[in-house]
Amino acid sequence: MISHRADIILLGADHNGVELKASLKAYLKSEGFRCVDLGPYEKTPSVDYNDYARQLGTIVQAKEGEWGILICGTGMGMSIVANKIPGVRAALVHNMETALKSREHNDTNVLCLGAWINDEAHNLELAKAWLEQRFGEFRHVRRVERIAPQPQRKIIFANGVFDILHSGHIQMLKFAKSLGEYLVVGLNSDRSARELKGSDRPINSEMDRKAVLESLKYVDEVLVFDEPTVSNLINELQPHIVVKGGEWTAEEVRRRDKIPPNIEVKVFPLVANYSSTLVIQHIKNQ
């Protein structure tokens, strides 16, 4: 059984992909997916691949979390049309390496197969591999987000102690701001910072840390919170996206901070050799 975040798989083809689409649909149903078959359902008459690629891509764009598979003779025409739709990342897949890497590195949400290029058995194997492969996150997150369409009035949320601001903080906040229109930063109070970091932290008071963050061009608002976790603030604010810096996956962050499923989670990987703790230790060693 495939463990996968997409419950619904959209299917579309032209006349050359009808037979492969039917086999793929049967396989997906056996794996527990709900399939929406956009057609066509017969090999004749011939149809234009553009229409089915555009319809499927538009649905993927509108309904985040739904993925699609498009099939034509080569897969090329389908991929060209689908990739013109903002929010669609369509992969033309003819071999196993591109099936896996297009998911791991590029977080593709539409698979394009060529009915002429590979036989049915091999195309089914490619589809299975693509569906099973998870997005690699970490260093790939910021690259994939640079493919995304321009943000439309989204509220982005990030949080932390931000005791001694360094380049890693700045890069994370810059990334967070690039995802939307309004960046809100949740700042640990002095009390909650001591609870997290120890009795000798923070070095700077919450008001000083707040003033520094508010001076950054990437930050629109800073909210101080006193709870040991940020869950209540996230639930109250209801941002579109939560951004965390760290070595966790998005699923781990969601579970730990109890982030509702309607809110996206993005993890910005830690910048090597940068941390407030390292800065403080370096100062003490001088």
Short mmCIF file of C-alpha atoms in Angstrom, two decimals:
data_model
loop_
_atom_site.label_atom_id
_atom_site.label_comp_id
_atom_site.label_asym_id
_atom_site.label_seq_id
_atom_site.Cartn_x
_atom_site.Cartn_y
_atom_site.Cartn_z
CA MET A 1 0.00 0.00 0.00
CA ILE A 2 1.41 3.40 -0.97
CA SER A 3 1.72 5.88 1.89
CA HIS A 4 0.95 9.19 0.30
CA ARG A 5 -0.44 12.62 1.09
CA ALA A 6 -2.69 12.84 -1.98
CA ASP A 7 -6.06 11.14 -1.57
CA ILE A 8 -7.28 12.03 -5.06
CA ILE A 9 -5.41 11.42 -8.29
CA LEU A 10 -6.66 13.21 -11.40
CA LEU A 11 -6.24 11.36 -14.69
CA GLY A 12 -6.22 12.76 -18.20
CA ALA A 13 -5.02 11.62 -21.62
CA ASP A 14 -5.42 12.05 -25.32
CA HIS A 15 -6.55 9.28 -27.67
CA ASN A 16 -3.06 7.73 -27.59
CA GLY A 17 -3.15 7.35 -23.80
CA VAL A 18 -6.66 5.95 -23.28
CA GLU A 19 -5.63 2.31 -22.78
CA LEU A 20 -2.76 3.10 -20.43
CA LYS A 21 -5.01 5.45 -18.47
CA ALA A 22 -7.56 2.67 -17.93
CA SER A 23 -4.87 0.30 -16.62
CA LEU A 24 -3.40 2.99 -14.40
CA LYS A 25 -6.84 3.83 -13.02
CA ALA A 26 -7.43 0.19 -12.07
CA TYR A 27 -4.05 0.02 -10.35
CA LEU A 28 -4.60 3.25 -8.39
CA LYS A 29 -8.01 2.10 -7.19
CA SER A 30 -6.46 -1.15 -5.98
CA GLU A 31 -4.03 0.97 -3.94
CA GLY A 32 -6.88 2.85 -2.27
CA PHE A 33 -6.75 6.11 -4.23
CA ARG A 34 -9.83 7.94 -5.38
CA CYS A 35 -9.48 8.67 -9.09
CA VAL A 36 -11.11 11.43 -11.08
CA ASP A 37 -10.94 10.45 -14.74
CA LEU A 38 -11.23 13.53 -16.96
CA GLY A 39 -11.29 11.47 -20.14
CA PRO A 40 -11.30 10.66 -22.94
CA TYR A 41 -12.68 7.14 -22.63
CA GLU A 42 -12.40 5.87 -26.21
CA LYS A 43 -9.49 5.77 -28.67
CA THR A 44 -11.60 7.38 -31.37
CA PRO A 45 -12.12 10.08 -32.36
CA SER A 46 -8.74 11.76 -31.87
CA VAL A 47 -8.67 14.65 -29.40
CA ASP A 48 -6.34 17.55 -28.56
CA TYR A 49 -4.05 16.86 -25.62
CA ASN A 50 -4.07 20.59 -24.78
CA ASP A 51 -7.66 20.48 -23.51
CA TYR A 52 -7.10 17.65 -21.02
CA ALA A 53 -3.75 18.96 -19.79
CA ARG A 54 -5.21 22.41 -19.19
CA GLN A 55 -8.28 21.05 -17.39
CA LEU A 56 -6.25 18.80 -15.10
CA GLY A 57 -3.65 21.48 -14.40
CA THR A 58 -6.33 24.02 -13.50
CA ILE A 59 -7.83 21.64 -10.93
CA VAL A 60 -4.40 20.90 -9.42
CA GLN A 61 -3.79 24.65 -9.21
CA ALA A 62 -7.10 25.24 -7.41
CA LYS A 63 -7.08 22.21 -5.09
CA GLU A 64 -3.81 21.93 -3.24
CA GLY A 65 -2.98 18.36 -2.27
CA GLU A 66 -4.49 16.77 -5.36
CA TRP A 67 -2.07 15.34 -7.92
CA GLY A 68 -2.49 14.43 -11.56
CA ILE A 69 -1.21 12.01 -14.17
CA LEU A 70 -1.34 12.91 -17.86
CA ILE A 71 -0.70 10.53 -20.75
CA CYS A 72 -0.18 11.12 -24.45
CA GLY A 73 2.05 9.51 -27.07
CA THR A 74 5.29 10.96 -25.71
CA GLY A 75 4.09 12.92 -22.67
CA MET A 76 5.84 15.97 -24.09
CA GLY A 77 2.80 17.97 -25.19
CA MET A 78 1.02 17.29 -21.90
CA SER A 79 4.00 18.52 -19.87
CA ILE A 80 4.39 21.69 -21.93
CA VAL A 81 0.75 22.70 -21.47
CA ALA A 82 0.51 21.71 -17.80
CA ASN A 83 3.64 23.67 -16.85
CA LYS A 84 2.12 26.87 -18.20
CA ILE A 85 -0.38 26.83 -15.31
CA PRO A 86 0.90 28.56 -12.14
CA GLY A 87 1.33 26.16 -9.25
CA VAL A 88 1.72 23.09 -11.47
CA ARG A 89 5.07 21.30 -11.51
CA ALA A 90 4.72 18.67 -14.21
CA ALA A 91 7.42 16.05 -14.78
CA LEU A 92 7.97 14.35 -18.12
CA VAL A 93 9.06 10.88 -17.00
CA HIS A 94 10.48 8.21 -19.29
CA ASN A 95 12.78 6.39 -16.85
CA MET A 96 13.08 5.48 -13.20
CA GLU A 97 15.65 8.12 -12.27
CA THR A 98 13.49 11.00 -13.47
CA ALA A 99 10.44 9.47 -11.74
CA LEU A 100 12.24 9.47 -8.41
CA LYS A 101 14.25 12.69 -8.69
CA SER A 102 11.34 14.76 -9.96
CA ARG A 103 9.56 14.01 -6.68
CA GLU A 104 12.55 14.10 -4.33
CA HIS A 105 14.13 17.28 -5.73
CA ASN A 106 11.28 19.13 -7.43
CA ASP A 107 8.14 18.14 -5.47
CA THR A 108 6.28 17.59 -8.75
CA ASN A 109 2.50 17.29 -8.56
CA VAL A 110 1.73 16.17 -12.12
CA LEU A 111 3.27 13.11 -13.82
CA CYS A 112 3.42 12.98 -17.63
CA LEU A 113 3.88 9.58 -19.27
CA GLY A 114 4.46 8.53 -22.88
CA ALA A 115 2.36 5.60 -24.09
CA TRP A 116 4.63 5.26 -27.15
CA ILE A 117 7.89 5.47 -25.20
CA ASN A 118 7.48 2.64 -22.67
CA ASP A 119 5.23 -0.39 -22.54
CA GLU A 120 2.33 -0.54 -20.11
CA ALA A 121 4.16 -2.52 -17.43
CA HIS A 122 7.07 -0.11 -17.33
CA ASN A 123 4.82 2.96 -17.27
CA LEU A 124 2.94 1.48 -14.32
CA GLU A 125 6.23 0.95 -12.51
CA LEU A 126 7.20 4.57 -13.18
CA ALA A 127 3.87 5.81 -11.84
CA LYS A 128 4.21 3.63 -8.73
CA ALA A 129 7.73 4.91 -8.05
CA TRP A 130 6.65 8.54 -8.54
CA LEU A 131 3.75 8.13 -6.13
CA GLU A 132 5.86 6.41 -3.47
CA GLN A 133 8.75 8.87 -3.54
CA ARG A 134 8.54 11.67 -0.98
CA PHE A 135 9.75 15.23 -1.44
CA GLY A 136 13.25 15.51 0.01
CA GLU A 137 12.59 18.92 1.68
CA PHE A 138 15.60 20.59 3.38
CA ARG A 139 17.85 22.19 0.73
CA HIS A 140 15.23 21.61 -1.96
CA VAL A 141 12.52 23.71 -0.27
CA ARG A 142 13.87 27.14 -1.19
CA ARG A 143 14.57 26.02 -4.78
CA VAL A 144 11.05 24.69 -5.31
CA GLU A 145 9.52 27.83 -3.80
CA ARG A 146 11.37 29.91 -6.39
CA ILE A 147 9.33 28.08 -9.05
CA ALA A 148 6.07 29.04 -7.36
CA PRO A 149 3.87 31.84 -8.71
CA GLN A 150 4.00 35.23 -7.05
CA PRO A 151 2.38 35.11 -3.59
CA GLN A 152 -1.19 36.40 -3.37
CA ARG A 153 -1.99 38.12 -0.05
CA LYS A 154 -0.80 35.22 2.09
CA ILE A 155 0.01 35.57 5.79
CA ILE A 156 3.26 33.82 6.69
CA PHE A 157 4.26 32.96 10.25
CA ALA A 158 7.67 32.19 11.73
CA ASN A 159 8.74 32.00 15.37
CA GLY A 160 11.75 31.75 17.61
CA VAL A 161 13.81 33.32 20.38
CA PHE A 162 15.95 35.41 18.00
CA ASP A 163 18.30 36.25 20.88
CA ILE A 164 21.38 37.29 18.91
CA LEU A 165 20.42 37.83 15.29
CA HIS A 166 22.77 36.25 12.74
CA SER A 167 22.90 35.43 9.01
CA GLY A 168 20.98 32.17 9.45
CA HIS A 169 18.04 34.08 10.96
CA ILE A 170 18.10 36.64 8.16
CA GLN A 171 18.11 34.01 5.42
CA MET A 172 15.19 32.17 7.03
CA LEU A 173 13.13 35.36 7.42
CA LYS A 174 13.92 36.41 3.85
CA PHE A 175 12.72 33.00 2.63
CA ALA A 176 9.55 33.23 4.74
CA LYS A 177 8.72 36.69 3.38
CA SER A 178 9.15 35.43 -0.20
CA LEU A 179 6.21 33.04 0.32
CA GLY A 180 3.56 35.68 0.92
CA GLU A 181 2.59 39.28 1.43
CA TYR A 182 2.64 39.63 5.22
CA LEU A 183 5.21 38.07 7.57
CA VAL A 184 4.30 37.79 11.24
CA VAL A 185 7.04 36.67 13.64
CA GLY A 186 6.17 35.03 16.95
CA LEU A 187 8.81 35.93 19.56
CA ASN A 188 9.38 33.95 22.75
CA SER A 189 9.00 36.08 25.85
CA ASP A 190 11.90 36.30 28.29
CA ARG A 191 10.21 33.77 30.55
CA SER A 192 9.54 31.20 27.81
CA ALA A 193 13.04 31.76 26.37
CA ARG A 194 14.55 30.86 29.77
CA GLU A 195 12.37 27.76 29.86
CA LEU A 196 13.67 26.70 26.44
CA LYS A 197 17.29 27.83 26.58
CA GLY A 198 18.24 27.89 30.28
CA SER A 199 18.50 30.41 33.08
CA ASP A 200 21.30 32.42 31.42
CA ARG A 201 19.19 33.23 28.36
CA PRO A 202 18.05 35.35 26.70
CA ILE A 203 20.99 37.75 26.47
CA ASN A 204 18.71 40.50 25.13
CA SER A 205 15.28 41.35 26.56
CA GLU A 206 12.09 40.61 24.67
CA MET A 207 11.55 44.31 23.96
CA ASP A 208 15.06 44.67 22.54
CA ARG A 209 14.66 41.52 20.45
CA LYS A 210 11.28 42.73 19.23
CA ALA A 211 12.71 46.12 18.22
CA VAL A 212 15.53 44.51 16.23
CA LEU A 213 13.15 42.19 14.37
CA GLU A 214 10.75 45.03 13.58
CA SER A 215 13.61 46.96 11.97
CA LEU A 216 14.07 44.26 9.31
CA LYS A 217 12.47 44.91 5.93
CA TYR A 218 11.24 41.32 5.72
CA VAL A 219 9.22 41.48 8.96
CA ASP A 220 5.77 43.11 9.06
CA GLU A 221 4.75 42.39 12.65
CA VAL A 222 6.22 40.82 15.80
CA LEU A 223 4.00 39.16 18.44
CA VAL A 224 5.48 38.19 21.82
CA PHE A 225 4.08 34.94 23.26
CA ASP A 226 4.62 33.53 26.75
CA GLU A 227 3.59 29.89 26.31
CA PRO A 228 6.24 27.15 26.06
CA THR A 229 4.85 26.17 22.63
CA VAL A 230 3.60 28.30 19.77
CA SER A 231 0.48 26.22 19.06
CA ASN A 232 -2.02 28.65 20.59
CA LEU A 233 -0.65 31.62 18.68
CA ILE A 234 -0.76 29.73 15.38
CA ASN A 235 -4.35 28.64 16.00
CA GLU A 236 -5.36 32.19 16.86
CA LEU A 237 -3.58 33.81 13.90
CA GLN A 238 -4.47 31.12 11.32
CA PRO A 239 -1.66 31.96 8.86
CA HIS A 240 -1.56 30.43 5.41
CA ILE A 241 1.98 29.09 5.89
CA VAL A 242 4.17 28.36 8.92
CA VAL A 243 7.93 28.49 8.32
CA LYS A 244 10.40 26.82 10.66
CA GLY A 245 14.16 26.77 10.54
CA GLY A 246 15.65 23.45 11.56
CA GLU A 247 16.53 19.87 10.76
CA TRP A 248 12.99 18.52 10.97
CA THR A 249 10.60 17.53 8.23
CA ALA A 250 7.36 19.41 7.68
CA GLU A 251 5.38 16.46 9.08
CA GLU A 252 7.48 16.43 12.27
CA VAL A 253 6.91 20.17 12.76
CA ARG A 254 3.17 19.76 12.19
CA ARG A 255 2.92 17.02 14.82
CA ARG A 256 5.14 18.78 17.37
CA ASP A 257 3.42 22.17 17.17
CA LYS A 258 -0.06 20.73 16.55
CA ILE A 259 -0.48 22.74 13.34
CA PRO A 260 -3.91 22.24 11.70
CA PRO A 261 -3.98 20.47 8.32
CA ASN A 262 -5.33 23.58 6.54
CA ILE A 263 -2.06 25.44 7.24
CA GLU A 264 1.00 24.71 5.07
CA VAL A 265 4.32 24.00 6.76
CA LYS A 266 7.68 24.86 5.17
CA VAL A 267 11.03 24.02 6.75
CA PHE A 268 14.05 26.16 5.95
CA PRO A 269 17.23 24.14 6.59
CA LEU A 270 19.68 25.36 9.20
CA VAL A 271 22.51 27.47 7.80
CA ALA A 272 25.74 25.70 8.70
CA ASN A 273 27.91 27.23 11.45
CA TYR A 274 25.33 29.83 12.45
CA SER A 275 23.50 29.82 15.79
CA SER A 276 23.05 32.20 18.72
CA THR A 277 24.58 29.57 21.01
CA LEU A 278 27.74 29.42 18.87
CA VAL A 279 28.01 33.22 18.86
CA ILE A 280 27.67 33.38 22.65
CA GLN A 281 30.22 30.61 23.11
CA HIS A 282 32.65 32.37 20.80
CA ILE A 283 32.33 35.60 22.80
CA LYS A 284 32.90 33.76 26.08
CA ASN A 285 36.02 32.11 24.68
CA GLN A 286 37.65 35.43 23.75
#
